[in-house]
Every structure is written in C-alpha cells, then in structure tokens.
PDB file of C-alpha atoms in Angstrom:
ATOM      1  CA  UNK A   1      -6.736  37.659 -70.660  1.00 50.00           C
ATOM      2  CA  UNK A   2      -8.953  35.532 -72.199  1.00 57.00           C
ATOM      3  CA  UNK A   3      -8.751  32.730 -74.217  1.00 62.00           C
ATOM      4  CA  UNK A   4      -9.559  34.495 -77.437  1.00 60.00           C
ATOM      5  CA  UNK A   5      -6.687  37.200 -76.536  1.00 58.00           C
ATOM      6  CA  UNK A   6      -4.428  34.685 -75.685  1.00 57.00           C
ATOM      7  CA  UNK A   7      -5.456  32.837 -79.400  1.00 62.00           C
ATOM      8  CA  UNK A   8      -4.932  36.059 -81.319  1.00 63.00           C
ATOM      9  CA  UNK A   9      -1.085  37.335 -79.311  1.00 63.00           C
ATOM     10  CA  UNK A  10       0.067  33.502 -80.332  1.00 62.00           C
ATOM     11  CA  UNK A  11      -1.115  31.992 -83.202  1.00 61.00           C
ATOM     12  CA  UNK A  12       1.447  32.382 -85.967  1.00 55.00           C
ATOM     13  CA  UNK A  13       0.346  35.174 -88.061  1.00 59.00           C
ATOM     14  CA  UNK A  14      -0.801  33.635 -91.519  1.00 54.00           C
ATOM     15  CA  UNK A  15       1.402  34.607 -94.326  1.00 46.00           C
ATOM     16  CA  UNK A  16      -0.975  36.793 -96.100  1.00 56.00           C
ATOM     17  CA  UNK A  17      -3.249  39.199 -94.615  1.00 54.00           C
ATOM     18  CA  UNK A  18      -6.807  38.268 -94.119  1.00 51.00           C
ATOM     19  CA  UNK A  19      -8.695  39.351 -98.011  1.00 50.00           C
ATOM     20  CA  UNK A  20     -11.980  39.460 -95.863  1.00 56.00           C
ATOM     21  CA  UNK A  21     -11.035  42.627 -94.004  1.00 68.00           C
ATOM     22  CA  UNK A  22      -9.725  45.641 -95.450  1.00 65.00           C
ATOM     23  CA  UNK A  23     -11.325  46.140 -98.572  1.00 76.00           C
ATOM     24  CA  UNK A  24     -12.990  49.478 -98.373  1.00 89.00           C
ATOM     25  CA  UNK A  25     -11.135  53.107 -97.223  1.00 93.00           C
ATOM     26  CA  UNK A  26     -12.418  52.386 -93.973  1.00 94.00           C
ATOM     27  CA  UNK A  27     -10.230  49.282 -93.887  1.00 93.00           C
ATOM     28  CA  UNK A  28      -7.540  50.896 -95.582  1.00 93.00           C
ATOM     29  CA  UNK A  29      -7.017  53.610 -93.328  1.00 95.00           C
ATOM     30  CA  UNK A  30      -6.688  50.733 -90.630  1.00 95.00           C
ATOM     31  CA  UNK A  31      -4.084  49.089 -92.450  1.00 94.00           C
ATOM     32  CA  UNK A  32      -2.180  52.370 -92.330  1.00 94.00           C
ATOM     33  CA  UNK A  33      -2.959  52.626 -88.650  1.00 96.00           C
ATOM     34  CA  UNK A  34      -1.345  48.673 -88.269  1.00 95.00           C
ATOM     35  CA  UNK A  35       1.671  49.111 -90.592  1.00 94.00           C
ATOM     36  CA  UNK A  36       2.621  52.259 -88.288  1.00 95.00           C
ATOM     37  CA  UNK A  37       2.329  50.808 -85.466  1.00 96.00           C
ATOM     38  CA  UNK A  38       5.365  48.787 -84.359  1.00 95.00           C
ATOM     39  CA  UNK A  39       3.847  45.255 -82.759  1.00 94.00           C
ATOM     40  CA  UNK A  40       0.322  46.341 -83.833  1.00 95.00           C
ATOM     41  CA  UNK A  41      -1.071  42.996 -85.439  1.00 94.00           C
ATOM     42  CA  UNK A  42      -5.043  44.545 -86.294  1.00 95.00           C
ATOM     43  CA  UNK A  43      -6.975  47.493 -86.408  1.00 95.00           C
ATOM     44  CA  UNK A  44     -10.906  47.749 -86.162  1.00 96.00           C
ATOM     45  CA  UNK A  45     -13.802  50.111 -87.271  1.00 96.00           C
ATOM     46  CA  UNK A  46     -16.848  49.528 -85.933  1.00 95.00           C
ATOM     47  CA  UNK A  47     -20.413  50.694 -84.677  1.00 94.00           C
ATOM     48  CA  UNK A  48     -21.704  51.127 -81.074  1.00 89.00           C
ATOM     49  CA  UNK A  49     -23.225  47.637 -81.315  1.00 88.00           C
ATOM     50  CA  UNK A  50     -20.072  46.131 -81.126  1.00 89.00           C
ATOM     51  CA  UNK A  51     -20.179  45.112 -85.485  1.00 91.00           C
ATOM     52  CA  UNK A  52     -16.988  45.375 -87.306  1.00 93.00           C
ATOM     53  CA  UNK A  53     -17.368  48.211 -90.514  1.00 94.00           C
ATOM     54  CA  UNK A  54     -14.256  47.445 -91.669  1.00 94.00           C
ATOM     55  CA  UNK A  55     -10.641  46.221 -90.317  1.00 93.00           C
ATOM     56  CA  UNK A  56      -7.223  44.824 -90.701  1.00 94.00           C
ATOM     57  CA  UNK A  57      -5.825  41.868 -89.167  1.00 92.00           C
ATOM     58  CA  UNK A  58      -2.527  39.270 -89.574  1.00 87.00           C
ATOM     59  CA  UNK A  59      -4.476  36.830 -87.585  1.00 88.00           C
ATOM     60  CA  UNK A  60      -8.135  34.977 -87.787  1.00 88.00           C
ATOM     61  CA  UNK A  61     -10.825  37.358 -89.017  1.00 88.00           C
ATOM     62  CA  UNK A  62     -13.404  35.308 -86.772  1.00 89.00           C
ATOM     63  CA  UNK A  63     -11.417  35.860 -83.906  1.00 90.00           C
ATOM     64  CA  UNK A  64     -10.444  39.359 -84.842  1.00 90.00           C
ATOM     65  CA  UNK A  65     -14.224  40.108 -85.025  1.00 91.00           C
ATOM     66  CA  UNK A  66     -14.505  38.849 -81.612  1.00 93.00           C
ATOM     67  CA  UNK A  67     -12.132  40.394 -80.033  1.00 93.00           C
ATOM     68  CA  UNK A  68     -13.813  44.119 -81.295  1.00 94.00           C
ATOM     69  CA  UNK A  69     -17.133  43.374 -80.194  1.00 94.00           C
ATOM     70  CA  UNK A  70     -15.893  42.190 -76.710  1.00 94.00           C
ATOM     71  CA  UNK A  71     -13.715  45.780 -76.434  1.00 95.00           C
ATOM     72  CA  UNK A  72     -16.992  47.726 -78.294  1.00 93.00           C
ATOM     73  CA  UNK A  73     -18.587  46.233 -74.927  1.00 92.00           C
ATOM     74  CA  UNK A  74     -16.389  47.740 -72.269  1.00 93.00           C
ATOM     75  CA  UNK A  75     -16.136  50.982 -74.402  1.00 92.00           C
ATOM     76  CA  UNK A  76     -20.125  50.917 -73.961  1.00 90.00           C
ATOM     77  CA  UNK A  77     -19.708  50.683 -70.224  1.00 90.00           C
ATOM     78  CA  UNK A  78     -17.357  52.981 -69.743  1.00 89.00           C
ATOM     79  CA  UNK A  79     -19.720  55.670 -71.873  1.00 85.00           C
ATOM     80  CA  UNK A  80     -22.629  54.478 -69.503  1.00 85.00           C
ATOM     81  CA  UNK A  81     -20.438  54.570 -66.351  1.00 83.00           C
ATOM     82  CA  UNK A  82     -18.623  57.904 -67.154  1.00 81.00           C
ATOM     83  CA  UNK A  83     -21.769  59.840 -68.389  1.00 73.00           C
ATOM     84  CA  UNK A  84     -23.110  60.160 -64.863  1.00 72.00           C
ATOM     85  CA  UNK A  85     -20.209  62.298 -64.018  1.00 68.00           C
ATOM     86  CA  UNK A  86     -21.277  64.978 -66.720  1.00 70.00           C
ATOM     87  CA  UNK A  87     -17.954  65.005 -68.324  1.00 74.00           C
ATOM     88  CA  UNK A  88     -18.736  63.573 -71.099  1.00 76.00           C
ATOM     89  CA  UNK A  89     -17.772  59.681 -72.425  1.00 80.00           C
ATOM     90  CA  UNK A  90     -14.332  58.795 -72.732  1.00 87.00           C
ATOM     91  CA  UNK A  91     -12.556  59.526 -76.037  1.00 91.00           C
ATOM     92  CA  UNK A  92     -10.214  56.501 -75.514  1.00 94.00           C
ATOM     93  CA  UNK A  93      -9.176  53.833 -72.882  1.00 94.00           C
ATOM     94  CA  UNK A  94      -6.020  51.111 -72.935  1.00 95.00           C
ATOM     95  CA  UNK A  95      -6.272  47.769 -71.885  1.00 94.00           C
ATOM     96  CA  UNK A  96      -3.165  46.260 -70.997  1.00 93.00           C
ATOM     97  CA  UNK A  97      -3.156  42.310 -70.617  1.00 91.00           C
ATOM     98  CA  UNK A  98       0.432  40.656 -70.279  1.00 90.00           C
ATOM     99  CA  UNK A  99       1.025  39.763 -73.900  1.00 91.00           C
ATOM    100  CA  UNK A 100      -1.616  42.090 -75.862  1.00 93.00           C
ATOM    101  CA  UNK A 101      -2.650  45.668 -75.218  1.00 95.00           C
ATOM    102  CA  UNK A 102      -5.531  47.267 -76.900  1.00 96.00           C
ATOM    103  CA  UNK A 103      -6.115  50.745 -77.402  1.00 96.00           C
ATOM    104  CA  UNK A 104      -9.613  51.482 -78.133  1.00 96.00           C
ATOM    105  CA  UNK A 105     -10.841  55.240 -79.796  1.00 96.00           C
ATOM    106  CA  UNK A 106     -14.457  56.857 -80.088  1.00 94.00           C
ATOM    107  CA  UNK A 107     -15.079  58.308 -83.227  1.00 95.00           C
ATOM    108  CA  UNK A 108     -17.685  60.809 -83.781  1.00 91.00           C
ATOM    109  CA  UNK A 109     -21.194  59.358 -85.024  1.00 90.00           C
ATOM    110  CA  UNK A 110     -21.243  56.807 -81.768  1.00 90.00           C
ATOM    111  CA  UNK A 111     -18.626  54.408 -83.905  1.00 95.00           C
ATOM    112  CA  UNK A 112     -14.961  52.941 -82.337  1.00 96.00           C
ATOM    113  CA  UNK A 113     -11.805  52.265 -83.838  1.00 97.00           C
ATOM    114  CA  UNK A 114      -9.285  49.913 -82.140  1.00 96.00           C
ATOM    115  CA  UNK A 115      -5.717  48.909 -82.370  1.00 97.00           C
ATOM    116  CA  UNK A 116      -3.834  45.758 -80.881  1.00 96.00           C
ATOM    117  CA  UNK A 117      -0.348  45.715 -79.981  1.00 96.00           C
ATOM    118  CA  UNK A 118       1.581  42.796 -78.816  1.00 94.00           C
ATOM    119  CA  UNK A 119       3.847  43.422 -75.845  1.00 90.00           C
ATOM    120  CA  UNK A 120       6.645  45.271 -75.394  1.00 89.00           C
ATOM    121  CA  UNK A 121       3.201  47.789 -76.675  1.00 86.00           C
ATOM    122  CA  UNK A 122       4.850  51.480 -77.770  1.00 91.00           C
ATOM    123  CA  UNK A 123       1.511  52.969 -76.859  1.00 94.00           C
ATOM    124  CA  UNK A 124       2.390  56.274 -76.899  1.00 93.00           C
ATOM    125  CA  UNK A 125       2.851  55.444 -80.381  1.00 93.00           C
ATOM    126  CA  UNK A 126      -0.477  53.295 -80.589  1.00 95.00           C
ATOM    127  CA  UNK A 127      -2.484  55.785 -79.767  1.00 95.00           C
ATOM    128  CA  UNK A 128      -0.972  58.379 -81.716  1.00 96.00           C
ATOM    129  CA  UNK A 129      -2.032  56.013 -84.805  1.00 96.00           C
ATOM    130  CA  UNK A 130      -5.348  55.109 -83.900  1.00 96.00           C
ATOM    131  CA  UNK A 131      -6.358  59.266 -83.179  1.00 96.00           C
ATOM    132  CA  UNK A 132      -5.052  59.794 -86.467  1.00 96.00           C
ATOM    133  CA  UNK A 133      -7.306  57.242 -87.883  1.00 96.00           C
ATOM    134  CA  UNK A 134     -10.019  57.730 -86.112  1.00 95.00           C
ATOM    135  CA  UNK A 135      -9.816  61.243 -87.167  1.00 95.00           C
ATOM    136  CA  UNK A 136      -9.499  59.751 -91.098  1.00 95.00           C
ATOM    137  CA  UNK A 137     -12.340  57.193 -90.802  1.00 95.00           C
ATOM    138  CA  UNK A 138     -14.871  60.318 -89.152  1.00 96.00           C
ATOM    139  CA  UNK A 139     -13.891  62.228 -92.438  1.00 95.00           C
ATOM    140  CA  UNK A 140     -14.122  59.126 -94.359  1.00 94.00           C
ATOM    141  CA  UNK A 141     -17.553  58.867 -93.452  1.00 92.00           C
ATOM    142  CA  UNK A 142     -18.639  62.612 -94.041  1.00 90.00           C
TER     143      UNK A 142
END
C-alpha cells in the first residue's frame, strides 16, 4: 500500500466530516453508501479522467481526492486490458491492501464510484452498497 493509503486507514478521522465533499445528491447518495457500510470511511463519484464529481470522506479531502484518481487509473487499465477479450470492461474490481480495501464500480456514462473500507472489510456488504449507489448516481444523472 502506499503511503497515501497508509495516511488515509490511520490518521484519526477528524471530528466532523469534510464540508468540501458531499454537497450535491451525487455526494449525498455517497454518504448513504459510507454510513451503510460498516468500516467504510469514504465514498467517491467521479469521471473516467480520474476527477472527483462528488464524494464523502471522514478523512483529508486532498488525500481522499488522491486516492480516487489513483483507483480511476487502474479501473482505466483494467477497461483497456479487459476490452481485448471482447467481454466487455469490468463492472467492478476489489483491491485488498492489509489495512484498507477498496471496492471500485463503473457507472454507466464512462464515470466510477468507489468505496473504502478499513480492515476486517465486510465486502460482500461493500459492494452491495456501492451497486446500489452506483445504480442511484446513473439515475441521478439522467
């Protein structure tokens, strides 16, 4: 993991939410998505350049803008890498790291939504949160 993943697992969560993210439906679905999600400390919305729509965090907006456009990058990959097969791109993928797994979702309209979960991750759960949502933030933007 890197050091930003590392930064955003362990830092003390502040004790309000970031007021930078969050503050339009695409950010409040996200929040919905987090406060679901047992261990889940953000959720992101973004585009297939890797730029954050909208989101929710407990920890450093900077960081938590980061750490989507790192994960927008690998979800880019995998489309380029799985679209020679002729199955299509990947709707989701996990990445586990020892204290932080992220759960990252296509939504329709070449967008993302994400979801971090600190370890012990329910991601059965996770992901069952961030469908929903992506599902919410497609419609949101219809």
């Amino acid at each position: 993991m890197t050091d930003l993943g590392l930064r955003i697992a362990h830092r003390a969560p502040p004790t309000q939410p970031s007021t930078v993210l969050g503050c339009t439906p695409f950010g409040a679905i996200l929040r919905r998505a987090v406060e679901a999600t047992p261990g889940a400390i953000g959720g992101a919305f973004a585009d297939d350049q890797g730029e954050m729509i909208d989101g929710f965090t407990t920890r450093d907006p900077d960081d938590w803008a980061l750490l989507t456009a790192h994960y927008g990058i690998v979800l880019s990959q995998l489309h380029r890498a799985l679209g020679t097969w002729h199955f299509g791109g990947p709707e989701y993928f996990v990445a586990q790291h020892a204290v932080l797994d992220v759960v990252v979702h296509a939504v329709d309209g070449g967008y993302y939504a994400l979801l971090a979960v600190l370890e012990p991750a329910p991601l059965g759960h996770a992901l069952r949160s961030l469908r929903r949502a992506a599902r919410e933030l497609h419609r949101e933007m219809l």
